């Protein structure tokens, strides 16, 4: 079968070589993501850098995909700065939402949300605000702004537009080869 | 291309250019009758379509405001998007998958077959399968339906092969690549399917039948059909004698126009058609046009639906090739021993990553959701579609508060699942999962209904005027020169997809209208 995402094979190789080699790769991924994140947050016009960084963390906690670096979450979150600039109600919604989340984190863990080290603890905090307008707005926007990024589709094994390639008639529409014989 | 004068009162005005309206328009034009089709949407042609789910949604879908209520899941997940249908020339035949099936004989006689079911407003159709058979044959020929007229079936894609293997394993017999209005070989000036896989976004190869590039240009070529895009019908007017005389509509610039008419046919799909009749209330018809029975807007049906997605160890790539690539028909029979009346079809379905994220588990988040998403390349999927029962209280009404851009009340869609629908859906979830588990699925996801793609029943046919809105030709009981030409005529929903029946009824209606005009009855 014609595969789309070759990480499947790659991961196996890394696994065979042992965990030690895998660690640096993961670490590089994470640190690259963070530095992009900082630059983007400093360039914001309306929302504070710390608000934006918290939003990126929240975005990853809502839709955690460990094979996606932060840049995808940043792309998904970035437009909120512009929306907040245009509409004071949006600005208030976002700022108050993040403030509340940080307060909840302070109450429970004595630190802001983004620094709470375990995802499972952060999820408890998110469950606490799940019914708020802030969470609903963020999540319903994110389900489009994250998964609608064309360059992450191949990571999900999805090929996007096919017409310009002549469809799949010669590109594997029926190439499945592992089914039991009927 | 014809252009008719606004004051030409000899034309037939059709509201909507989809399966019903587009077909009727061409059929009348072929018979030498002058027709104006008013279409609310723009004219997007094949070259304008995009292989991108959200961009295409923005281009083609009906996004004007609607409201919802009732216990159905869609009201919770998509409160302002009760239906996923099209606002564009060609209507929902631009989006549709192409599955083209005939009703079973008993599905025209649901009251006689199922008896009195509590909470349901069952009624037999005023026509039988035998009466409709010749029209079904014409419709299949028009649409070029595979496995009819000597047209071979489509080749099965990966998603179908998975479903087929599981189906055979658990003993299902009627399993094939469907009766599809998609060319498996060149026909009618259109090419064969290239397995592009974006059937729901407008077929860029034109292999799939749509009124946009079949009926409409054929009708236009006669010189008898004018299609006016960006023309939203607002109100149907009538004279003192109670005959309809014209349609008031908003043109592309938002300016109000009035097209006079000899006959008017409403084909705006089952939410907008009753809305238009209700918004046309007058002193003579205070409850809306054609509504002496009080049934306009009632008995809204949307099919029992749901999906099952299954994850396998190895890749499937279900998105490659035709979206609805095959069918299991063994559960389509009526067999009350299963705990419900009527039956359902199992049809392959795939969504791309963007829509899968929105529709797999609406509102879900966290690792159980993202883990499911990460299985995307190893997923197979099927859609479950079955008969839902008409209920008087499932209905389209005019929203008391919310208005559209023209200042008219928007449609409010109320739907409660009937216990029969719930029992059928649970049965279907179980059988769908069993199909995939039989060949080693590691996980299955019973997925809740999407916004309605099949919308039916809100101006139903009845033998007696007090039971419904239109007679067996879709002619309103109350007003002789007012017709309904879309799925809102359906008296029952049947297990199968509705469009072949809509088209068959439209061809038959064209014959009736032409005859009645010739005899000067209308
Ligand atoms: C994704 C999807 C997949 C589908 N797959 C299948 C399938 O495989 N098989 C099947 O049988 N069916 C399928 N369907 C359903 C099928 O598309 C519909 O049953 C059929 O198109 C309905 O025909 P219609 O004439 O009632 O309405 P439509 O085709 O929806 O046409 C109605 C038209 O009227 C216009 N309109 C509405 N109100 C006004 C107004 N006031 N003024 C002017 N114009 C107006 C609308 O803009 C629209 O263009 C599918 C639908 C969707 C959305
Ligand atoms: S899969 Fe076939 S029918 Fe569907 S869009 Fe592509 S060419 Fe058209």
XYZ file of C-alpha atoms and ligand atoms in Angstrom:
765
model
C 0.000 0.000 0.000
C 1.108 3.554 -0.638
C 1.673 5.087 2.785
C 1.433 8.819 3.469
C 3.021 9.264 6.855
C 6.395 7.578 6.995
C 6.898 8.236 10.668
C 5.340 4.860 11.342
C 8.502 3.246 9.956
C 10.796 5.896 11.389
C 9.437 5.495 14.881
C 10.079 1.799 14.731
C 13.692 2.433 13.779
C 14.161 4.856 16.641
C 12.573 2.348 18.947
C 14.942 -0.379 17.758
C 17.958 1.861 18.275
C 16.927 2.369 21.852
C 15.292 5.131 23.831
C 18.497 7.122 24.269
C 18.582 8.260 20.640
C 14.914 9.170 20.720
C 15.230 11.643 23.568
C 17.285 14.319 21.808
C 14.885 14.310 18.852
C 11.951 14.982 21.136
C 13.858 17.614 23.059
C 14.877 19.458 19.892
C 11.310 19.413 18.710
C 10.075 20.934 21.936
C 12.723 23.622 22.244
C 12.325 24.793 18.639
C 8.624 25.095 19.255
C 9.139 27.165 22.373
C 11.444 29.708 20.815
C 8.993 30.252 17.954
C 6.347 30.646 20.600
C 8.211 33.348 22.441
C 8.855 35.369 19.312
C 5.233 35.190 18.285
C 3.963 36.190 21.727
C 6.276 39.239 21.902
C 4.923 40.427 18.537
C 1.312 40.487 19.704
C -0.506 43.821 19.711
C -3.439 43.384 22.059
C -3.095 40.303 24.224
C -0.136 40.065 26.598
C 2.689 37.630 25.796
C 1.917 35.611 28.898
C -1.786 35.353 27.981
C -0.852 34.071 24.530
C 1.660 31.575 25.874
C -0.940 30.248 28.273
C -3.417 29.921 25.408
C -0.915 27.853 23.442
C -0.495 25.567 26.437
C -4.260 25.292 26.824
C -4.568 24.496 23.111
C -2.136 21.623 23.427
C -3.939 20.352 26.510
C -7.292 20.457 24.730
C -6.012 18.626 21.634
C -2.752 16.953 22.701
C -0.829 15.446 19.786
C 2.688 14.629 20.900
C 3.927 14.446 17.303
C 3.002 18.093 16.699
C 5.482 20.800 17.669
C 4.205 24.029 19.205
C 4.224 25.925 15.926
C 0.937 24.243 14.910
C -0.740 25.289 18.138
C 0.689 28.783 17.747
C -0.749 29.064 14.251
C -4.104 28.011 15.653
C -3.999 30.497 18.558
C -2.418 33.503 16.852
C -5.632 34.906 15.278
C -7.088 35.539 18.749
C -4.763 38.544 19.094
C -6.281 40.125 15.999
C -9.827 39.229 17.055
C -9.200 40.786 20.465
C -7.839 43.925 18.788
C -11.036 44.272 16.770
C -13.528 43.452 19.492
C -13.139 44.535 23.135
C -15.657 41.861 24.186
C -13.337 39.172 22.791
C -10.376 40.760 24.555
C -12.237 40.646 27.867
C -13.442 37.086 27.274
C -9.906 35.849 26.648
C -8.144 37.863 29.345
C -10.701 37.031 32.004
C -10.685 33.383 30.970
C -6.919 33.096 31.301
C -6.981 35.045 34.588
C -9.536 32.649 36.038
C -7.525 29.649 34.895
C -4.335 31.058 36.425
C -6.198 31.816 39.659
C -7.506 28.239 39.814
C -3.956 27.003 39.231
C -2.599 29.285 41.963
C -5.239 28.060 44.407
C -4.445 24.426 43.798
C -0.803 24.344 42.818
C 0.641 27.716 43.845
C 1.767 28.487 40.302
C 0.240 29.805 37.051
C -1.476 27.360 34.677
C 1.328 27.162 32.147
C 3.792 26.049 34.808
C 1.705 23.237 36.303
C 3.990 20.377 35.311
C 1.598 17.469 34.748
C -0.977 17.410 31.984
C -3.334 15.392 34.195
C -3.360 18.236 36.759
C -3.936 20.840 34.062
C -6.817 18.781 32.668
C -8.509 18.912 36.075
C -8.254 22.692 35.901
C -9.704 22.734 32.376
C -12.597 20.491 33.429
C -13.342 23.146 36.033
C -13.918 25.774 33.339
C -15.343 23.459 30.664
C -18.803 25.047 30.871
C -17.560 28.640 30.502
C -18.001 30.739 27.363
C -14.224 31.168 27.264
C -13.547 27.462 27.011
C -16.371 26.886 24.520
C -15.123 29.683 22.255
C -11.543 28.497 22.418
C -12.330 24.826 21.777
C -14.815 25.316 18.966
C -12.404 27.649 17.188
C -9.467 25.331 17.780
C -11.129 22.267 16.291
C -11.031 24.126 12.985
C -7.933 26.318 13.362
C -5.752 23.367 14.393
C -7.013 20.529 12.185
C -7.522 22.719 9.141
C -3.785 23.388 8.726
C -2.756 21.766 5.464
C 0.816 21.044 6.528
C -0.263 18.912 9.458
C -2.540 16.680 7.362
C 0.248 14.339 6.192
C 1.074 13.647 9.836
C -2.458 12.273 10.130
C -2.011 10.258 6.960
C -4.340 12.540 4.985
C -3.421 13.842 1.550
C -5.786 16.780 1.048
C -6.699 18.025 -2.415
C -6.456 15.280 -5.005
C -7.962 16.657 -8.197
C -4.713 18.223 -9.436
C -3.070 14.795 -9.082
C -5.749 13.102 -11.181
C -7.627 11.690 -8.206
C -6.701 8.340 -6.720
C -7.615 6.185 -9.673
C -3.914 5.511 -10.289
C -2.750 6.427 -6.802
C -3.960 3.727 -4.500
C -7.737 4.018 -4.119
C -7.925 0.213 -3.892
C -4.423 -0.758 -2.818
C -5.331 -2.430 0.453
C -3.411 -5.707 0.727
C -3.941 -7.108 4.189
C -7.605 -8.118 4.202
C -8.555 -11.754 4.788
C -9.599 -13.444 1.530
C -13.401 -13.544 1.294
C -30.225 31.565 -23.081
C -33.770 32.719 -22.398
C -34.593 35.908 -20.474
C -38.192 36.322 -19.417
C -39.902 39.546 -18.482
C -40.873 40.102 -14.858
C -44.422 40.739 -16.055
C -44.640 37.603 -18.192
C -47.486 35.800 -16.463
C -47.228 32.784 -18.734
C -44.143 31.303 -17.085
C -43.811 28.553 -14.547
C -41.723 29.857 -11.635
C -39.730 27.259 -9.711
C -38.112 28.128 -6.393
C -34.840 26.183 -6.032
C -32.585 24.481 -8.580
C -31.709 21.236 -6.773
C -32.826 17.656 -7.302
C -36.508 18.585 -7.453
C -36.450 22.084 -8.963
C -33.603 21.553 -11.433
C -35.165 18.368 -12.772
C -38.644 19.835 -13.039
C -37.260 22.922 -14.805
C -35.530 20.893 -17.495
C -38.432 18.483 -17.953
C -40.864 21.369 -18.469
C -38.459 23.197 -20.785
C -38.113 20.042 -22.900
C -41.912 20.038 -23.239
C -41.834 23.606 -24.569
C -42.960 25.322 -21.374
C -41.345 28.616 -20.326
C -39.668 28.361 -16.953
C -37.912 30.748 -14.558
C -35.937 29.132 -11.739
C -35.210 31.416 -8.793
C -32.170 30.168 -6.911
C -31.021 31.785 -3.668
C -27.397 30.720 -4.144
C -24.691 31.765 -6.586
C -23.757 29.907 -9.750
C -20.585 27.990 -8.852
C -19.474 25.771 -11.727
C -17.227 22.685 -11.770
C -14.065 24.746 -12.196
C -14.951 26.723 -9.050
C -15.168 23.677 -6.763
C -12.336 23.172 -4.279
C -10.990 19.910 -2.820
C -10.977 21.392 0.672
C -13.690 20.653 3.201
C -14.031 23.974 5.027
C -13.344 26.172 1.989
C -15.965 24.212 0.073
C -18.397 24.512 2.961
C -17.922 28.282 2.877
C -18.480 28.269 -0.884
C -21.526 26.018 -1.157
C -23.353 25.371 2.118
C -26.554 27.024 3.292
C -25.246 29.182 6.157
C -28.142 31.620 6.669
C -29.397 31.536 10.237
C -31.656 28.749 11.449
C -32.594 27.783 14.999
C -33.280 24.386 16.589
C -35.018 22.700 19.501
C -35.916 19.177 20.580
C -34.034 16.243 22.081
C -32.072 15.335 18.945
C -28.299 15.425 19.256
C -27.852 17.948 16.418
C -29.676 20.681 18.405
C -27.029 20.305 21.107
C -23.953 19.990 18.883
C -24.900 22.361 16.043
C -27.733 24.583 17.314
C -27.628 26.866 14.259
C -26.788 24.256 11.644
C -29.666 21.749 11.701
C -28.995 20.750 8.114
C -25.928 20.417 5.950
C -27.319 21.321 2.538
C -26.423 23.586 -0.328
C -27.213 27.162 -1.321
C -25.884 27.284 -4.861
C -27.190 26.519 -8.338
C -27.707 22.738 -8.384
C -28.785 22.691 -4.741
C -27.728 19.724 -2.667
C -27.053 17.660 -5.798
C -23.716 19.512 -5.778
C -22.899 17.945 -2.377
C -24.649 14.631 -2.623
C -22.859 11.284 -2.666
C -24.953 9.816 -5.471
C -26.562 6.780 -3.813
C -29.710 6.166 -5.865
C -32.089 3.548 -4.525
C -35.748 2.752 -5.026
C -38.188 2.528 -2.133
C -39.492 -0.909 -1.187
C -43.131 -1.618 -1.862
C -44.095 -1.488 1.837
C -42.388 1.870 2.307
C -45.239 3.553 0.412
C -47.743 1.868 2.742
C -46.304 2.475 6.200
C -49.614 2.967 8.029
C -51.000 -0.265 6.598
C -47.772 -2.158 7.227
C -46.700 -0.896 10.654
C -50.200 -0.187 12.044
C -50.839 2.658 14.473
C -47.544 3.486 16.197
C -47.852 5.651 19.315
C -46.435 9.124 18.809
C -46.062 8.690 15.052
C -48.273 10.336 12.438
C -48.108 7.484 9.931
C -49.919 7.720 6.628
C -49.821 5.690 3.410
C -48.641 7.531 0.312
C -51.380 8.209 -2.231
C -49.203 6.372 -4.783
C -47.805 2.857 -4.923
C -44.474 1.460 -5.991
C -46.137 0.032 -9.111
C -47.302 3.518 -10.129
C -43.874 4.994 -9.592
C -41.851 2.199 -11.254
C -41.891 3.629 -14.789
C -40.777 6.994 -13.385
C -38.046 5.353 -11.352
C -36.830 3.781 -14.604
C -36.724 7.207 -16.303
C -34.917 8.677 -13.298
C -32.292 5.912 -13.278
C -31.686 6.451 -16.942
C -31.399 10.218 -16.493
C -28.962 9.890 -13.581
C -27.009 7.030 -15.169
C -27.342 4.896 -12.053
C -24.832 2.055 -11.849
C -26.226 -1.488 -11.946
C -29.227 -0.224 -13.985
C -29.489 0.236 -17.765
C -26.511 -2.079 -18.255
C -24.146 0.337 -16.493
C -21.440 -1.520 -14.553
C -20.854 -0.909 -10.856
C -17.991 1.291 -9.694
C -14.768 -0.368 -8.598
C -14.527 -0.759 -4.816
C -12.047 1.407 -2.927
C -10.181 0.522 0.269
C -12.993 1.691 2.523
C -15.466 -0.522 0.655
C -13.172 -3.536 0.641
C -12.879 -3.383 4.433
C -16.643 -3.118 4.883
C -17.269 -5.871 2.354
C -14.829 -8.279 4.007
C -16.464 -7.752 7.400
C -19.963 -8.018 5.970
C -19.214 -11.344 4.263
C -17.616 -12.630 7.440
C -20.805 -12.087 9.459
C -22.996 -13.472 6.719
C -24.475 -10.441 4.987
C -25.487 -11.244 1.410
C -26.468 -8.043 -0.374
C -23.154 -6.213 -0.413
C -21.884 -4.305 -3.445
C -20.524 -0.983 -4.675
C -23.979 0.497 -4.768
C -26.444 1.982 -7.210
C -24.682 5.242 -7.775
C -25.429 8.253 -9.957
C -21.714 8.317 -10.747
C -20.370 7.357 -14.146
C -18.379 4.147 -13.986
C -17.758 4.729 -17.695
C -18.236 7.852 -19.834
C -21.906 8.607 -20.405
C -24.153 11.519 -21.326
C -21.210 13.758 -22.254
C -19.555 13.303 -18.868
C -16.445 11.284 -18.013
C -15.879 8.382 -15.645
C -15.136 8.734 -11.940
C -11.473 9.482 -11.218
C -11.780 8.383 -7.567
C -11.004 11.933 -6.476
C -12.676 11.437 -3.130
C -14.316 14.843 -2.685
C -17.835 13.907 -3.748
C -19.274 16.094 -0.918
C -17.367 19.140 -2.160
C -18.661 19.127 -5.730
C -17.382 16.574 -8.235
C -14.581 18.205 -10.218
C -14.673 15.535 -12.911
C -18.430 15.821 -13.469
C -18.761 12.034 -13.176
C -21.422 12.434 -10.499
C -24.856 13.613 -11.608
C -25.829 17.092 -10.472
C -28.563 19.305 -11.890
C -25.879 22.016 -12.139
C -24.206 20.503 -15.190
C -26.893 18.146 -16.558
C -30.526 19.260 -16.229
C -29.889 22.994 -16.061
C -27.710 23.453 -19.167
C -29.944 21.027 -21.081
C -32.990 23.054 -20.131
C -31.222 26.306 -20.984
C -30.290 24.933 -24.406
C -33.991 24.673 -25.300
C -34.382 28.437 -24.924
C -37.252 27.835 -22.513
C -35.397 27.930 -19.192
C -33.951 30.902 -17.380
C -32.079 30.332 -14.110
C -31.685 33.409 -11.902
C -28.987 32.881 -9.294
C -28.678 35.034 -6.136
C -32.468 35.333 -6.161
C -34.057 34.527 -2.830
C -37.823 33.990 -2.928
C -39.425 35.876 -0.042
C -43.158 35.549 -0.597
C -45.660 33.948 -2.935
C -48.568 36.192 -3.892
C -52.116 35.281 -4.869
C -55.233 36.918 -6.265
C -58.662 37.363 -4.695
C -59.776 34.017 -6.102
C -56.932 32.294 -4.215
C -54.790 31.446 -7.247
C -51.070 32.154 -6.938
C -49.877 34.920 -9.256
C -46.193 35.573 -8.662
C -43.144 35.410 -6.457
C -41.523 38.345 -4.667
C -37.785 37.835 -4.424
C -34.598 39.653 -3.445
C -32.115 39.915 -6.331
C -28.311 39.935 -6.206
C -28.289 43.565 -5.048
C -30.859 42.875 -2.328
C -33.493 44.741 -4.351
C -37.023 43.372 -4.239
C -38.423 42.081 -7.551
C -41.729 40.507 -8.491
C -41.862 37.709 -11.091
C -45.353 36.984 -12.342
C -46.314 33.371 -12.907
C -48.969 31.072 -14.306
C -47.833 28.191 -12.103
C -45.504 28.155 -9.090
C -43.503 25.155 -7.885
C -41.695 25.246 -4.561
C -38.479 23.187 -4.356
C -36.331 24.848 -1.701
C -35.732 21.630 0.282
C -37.767 20.626 3.332
C -36.761 23.480 5.618
C -37.073 26.443 3.252
C -40.140 25.218 1.325
C -42.506 25.219 4.319
C -40.844 28.429 5.554
C -41.733 30.148 2.278
C -45.340 28.925 2.436
C -45.645 30.075 6.061
C -43.998 33.433 5.324
C -46.571 33.926 2.528
C -49.525 34.120 4.941
C -52.224 36.616 3.877
C -55.715 37.699 4.879
C -57.152 34.923 2.740
C -54.652 32.324 4.009
C -53.809 33.460 7.550
C -51.926 30.246 8.440
C -49.789 30.330 5.307
C -50.357 29.045 1.786
C -51.674 25.529 1.181
C -52.099 25.073 4.917
C -55.809 24.431 5.504
C -54.786 21.076 6.989
C -52.321 22.698 9.389
C -49.726 20.189 8.122
C -47.319 22.652 6.447
C -44.011 22.320 8.257
C -45.089 19.230 10.239
C -43.896 15.615 9.995
C -40.303 16.724 9.440
C -38.123 13.678 8.837
C -34.322 13.546 8.629
C -33.663 9.805 8.740
C -32.327 7.793 11.629
C -28.646 8.392 11.090
C -25.325 7.718 12.739
C -21.912 6.460 11.699
C -19.474 3.810 12.794
C -15.762 4.382 12.361
C -13.398 1.501 13.083
C -9.650 1.398 13.635
C -7.406 -1.349 12.302
C -3.800 -2.276 12.877
C -2.854 -1.439 9.305
C -3.640 1.402 6.933
C -6.967 1.856 5.138
C -6.831 5.428 3.751
C -10.594 5.534 3.538
C -10.618 9.016 1.985
C -9.254 7.725 -1.318
C -11.942 7.399 -3.936
C -15.717 7.689 -3.903
C -17.064 8.831 -0.564
C -20.025 6.477 -0.632
C -18.299 3.535 -2.224
C -20.609 0.677 -1.354
C -23.548 -0.622 0.577
C -24.853 -3.432 2.783
C -28.606 -3.820 2.248
C -29.411 -6.820 4.454
C -30.837 -4.693 7.281
C -33.050 -2.581 4.990
C -36.023 -4.939 5.316
C -38.943 -4.378 7.684
C -38.565 -6.964 10.438
C -40.213 -5.805 13.689
C -38.601 -8.760 15.495
C -35.481 -6.568 15.724
C -37.415 -4.224 18.017
C -38.347 -1.473 15.569
C -40.341 -0.847 12.402
C -38.614 -0.194 9.094
C -35.017 -0.821 8.171
C -31.687 0.811 7.500
C -28.841 0.815 4.991
C -25.127 0.685 5.780
C -23.098 2.773 3.319
C -19.391 3.533 3.365
C -18.518 7.078 4.293
C -15.309 8.937 4.823
C -14.506 12.415 6.015
C -11.217 14.252 5.645
C -9.186 15.234 8.710
C -10.823 18.683 9.077
C -14.393 17.324 9.095
C -13.437 14.243 11.097
C -12.201 16.570 13.853
C -15.507 18.428 13.841
C -17.869 15.465 13.536
C -16.282 12.358 15.123
C -17.268 13.315 18.669
C -18.654 16.862 18.576
C -17.473 18.823 21.597
C -14.979 16.163 22.734
C -11.429 17.073 23.726
C -8.494 15.546 25.532
C -6.517 12.388 24.892
C -9.355 9.982 24.143
C -10.362 12.263 21.275
C -6.853 12.975 19.988
C -5.921 9.311 20.199
C -8.912 8.563 17.967
C -7.837 11.289 15.516
C -4.334 9.854 15.348
C -5.785 6.592 14.027
C -7.116 8.415 10.965
C -5.069 6.545 8.321
C -6.134 3.198 9.801
C -9.839 4.052 9.949
C -12.717 2.681 7.917
C -16.163 4.211 8.129
C -19.803 3.652 7.357
C -22.925 5.756 7.535
C -26.143 4.313 8.894
C -29.304 5.618 7.285
C -32.751 4.314 8.100
C -36.409 5.156 8.132
C -37.511 7.625 10.794
C -41.186 7.950 11.618
C -43.146 11.142 10.907
C -44.293 12.940 14.063
C -46.671 15.903 13.955
C -44.607 17.773 16.532
C -41.361 17.437 14.564
C -41.755 20.539 12.541
C -40.485 23.663 10.867
C -41.945 26.842 12.322
C -41.161 30.531 11.923
C -38.807 31.628 14.681
C -40.684 34.183 16.830
C -37.563 36.330 17.340
C -34.757 35.690 14.865
C -34.907 37.351 11.433
C -32.745 36.899 8.334
C -30.984 39.569 6.245
C -34.310 40.345 4.513
C -36.141 40.868 7.785
C -38.122 37.615 7.513
C -38.459 35.122 10.385
C -35.936 32.300 10.027
C -36.873 28.626 10.104
C -36.829 26.939 13.474
C -36.347 23.172 13.305
C -37.784 21.034 16.094
C -36.998 17.334 16.208
C -37.386 14.691 18.897
C -36.126 11.190 18.260
C -38.981 8.659 18.330
C -38.311 5.545 20.465
C -38.375 3.620 17.172
C -35.515 5.789 15.825
C -33.458 5.214 18.970
C -34.012 1.443 18.944
C -33.019 1.310 15.276
C -29.916 3.458 15.800
C -28.719 1.268 18.655
C -29.255 -1.847 16.564
C -27.387 -0.272 13.679
C -24.460 0.794 15.881
C -24.173 -2.809 17.071
C -24.295 -4.329 13.590
C -21.913 -1.755 12.161
C -19.368 -2.455 14.880
C -19.821 -6.217 14.344
C -18.937 -5.851 10.655
C -15.590 -4.302 11.498
C -14.843 -6.425 14.565
C -15.273 -9.552 12.453
C -12.087 -8.663 10.598
C -10.052 -7.409 13.506
C -10.991 -3.807 14.279
C -9.218 -2.787 17.479
C -11.651 0.015 18.298
C -15.008 1.183 16.958
C -16.605 4.583 17.405
C -20.406 4.915 17.315
C -20.646 8.452 15.979
C -23.656 10.696 16.560
C -25.775 12.085 13.700
C -24.348 14.910 11.597
C -26.504 17.907 10.655
C -29.263 16.592 8.404
C -28.397 15.927 4.793
C -31.785 14.304 4.107
C -34.677 16.609 4.916
C -38.169 15.352 4.196
C -41.875 15.394 4.806
C -42.820 18.973 5.696
C -45.408 19.365 2.880
C -46.528 15.809 2.650
C -48.615 14.013 0.056
C -51.970 12.681 1.123
C -55.056 11.229 -0.501
C -57.302 13.382 1.686
C -56.748 17.151 1.953
C -57.087 17.103 5.725
C -54.094 14.737 6.172
C -51.458 16.563 4.167
C -50.491 19.466 1.939
C -50.266 18.085 -1.619
C -51.940 15.408 -3.731
C -50.256 12.515 -5.536
C -48.792 14.889 -8.143
C -47.364 17.307 -5.606
C -50.176 19.754 -6.403
C -51.395 21.587 -3.320
C -54.823 20.520 -2.138
C -55.816 24.145 -1.560
C -54.392 26.019 -4.563
C -54.536 24.408 -7.995
C -51.587 26.223 -9.573
C -49.223 25.803 -6.596
C -46.968 22.745 -6.515
C -44.338 21.293 -4.211
C -41.503 19.574 -6.080
C -38.897 18.525 -3.529
C -38.416 16.028 -0.719
C -40.915 17.843 1.462
C -43.633 15.902 -0.411
C -42.548 12.619 1.175
C -45.236 10.899 3.241
C -42.694 8.545 4.777
C -38.907 8.567 4.702
C -38.062 4.922 3.807
C -34.717 3.338 4.645
C -32.878 4.494 1.547
C -31.484 7.825 0.377
C -34.220 10.049 -1.065
C -32.963 11.719 -4.220
C -33.856 9.114 -6.839
C -37.431 9.300 -5.555
C -37.380 13.127 -5.629
C -36.227 13.005 -9.263
C -38.779 10.337 -10.251
C -41.572 12.427 -8.698
C -40.313 15.570 -10.469
C -40.347 13.892 -13.896
C -43.849 12.596 -13.218
C -44.941 16.017 -11.974
C -43.624 17.687 -15.142
C -45.837 15.384 -17.163
C -48.819 16.272 -15.014
C -48.188 20.040 -15.111
C -47.668 20.025 -18.878
C -50.921 18.095 -19.368
C -52.897 20.320 -17.004
C -51.544 23.464 -18.707
C -52.448 22.126 -22.105
C -55.953 21.301 -20.910
C -56.097 24.848 -19.455
C -56.841 23.431 -16.005
C -54.089 25.640 -14.610
C -23.352 15.704 1.910
C -24.619 15.174 1.311
C -24.655 13.888 0.780
C -25.830 13.382 0.228
N -25.827 12.140 -0.331
C -26.952 11.644 -0.892
C -26.982 10.385 -1.540
O -25.958 9.704 -1.649
N -28.156 9.929 -2.043
C -29.286 10.664 -1.952
O -30.328 10.193 -2.406
N -29.293 11.878 -1.388
C -28.159 12.391 -0.851
N -28.175 13.628 -0.271
C -29.447 14.360 -0.218
C -29.762 15.093 -1.496
O -28.768 16.028 -1.771
C -31.105 15.782 -1.318
O -32.054 14.804 -0.990
C -31.629 16.481 -2.560
O -30.668 17.274 -3.176
C -32.815 17.310 -2.142
O -33.403 17.912 -3.257
P -34.332 19.172 -3.106
O -34.764 19.535 -4.449
O -35.353 18.862 -2.066
O -33.417 20.297 -2.447
P -31.968 20.840 -2.824
O -31.290 19.944 -3.770
O -31.294 21.123 -1.536
O -32.259 22.208 -3.561
C -32.895 23.267 -2.922
C -32.414 24.567 -3.537
O -33.354 25.569 -3.254
C -32.685 26.769 -2.939
N -33.595 27.586 -2.135
C -34.088 27.331 -0.905
N -34.911 28.304 -0.505
C -34.965 29.194 -1.508
C -35.657 30.423 -1.692
N -36.482 30.915 -0.760
N -35.473 31.090 -2.869
C -34.656 30.602 -3.833
N -33.985 29.439 -3.701
C -34.137 28.750 -2.554
C -31.468 26.299 -2.198
O -30.464 27.286 -2.231
C -31.096 25.048 -2.966
O -30.205 25.327 -4.005
C -27.004 14.164 0.247
C -26.959 15.458 0.764
C -25.794 15.979 1.275
C -25.805 17.361 1.813
S -14.839 10.198 -6.395
Fe -15.724 10.161 -8.427
S -17.747 10.961 -8.103
Fe -16.612 11.486 -6.289
S -15.872 13.519 -6.704
Fe -14.382 12.100 -7.406
S -14.724 11.763 -9.570
Fe -16.498 12.680 -8.655
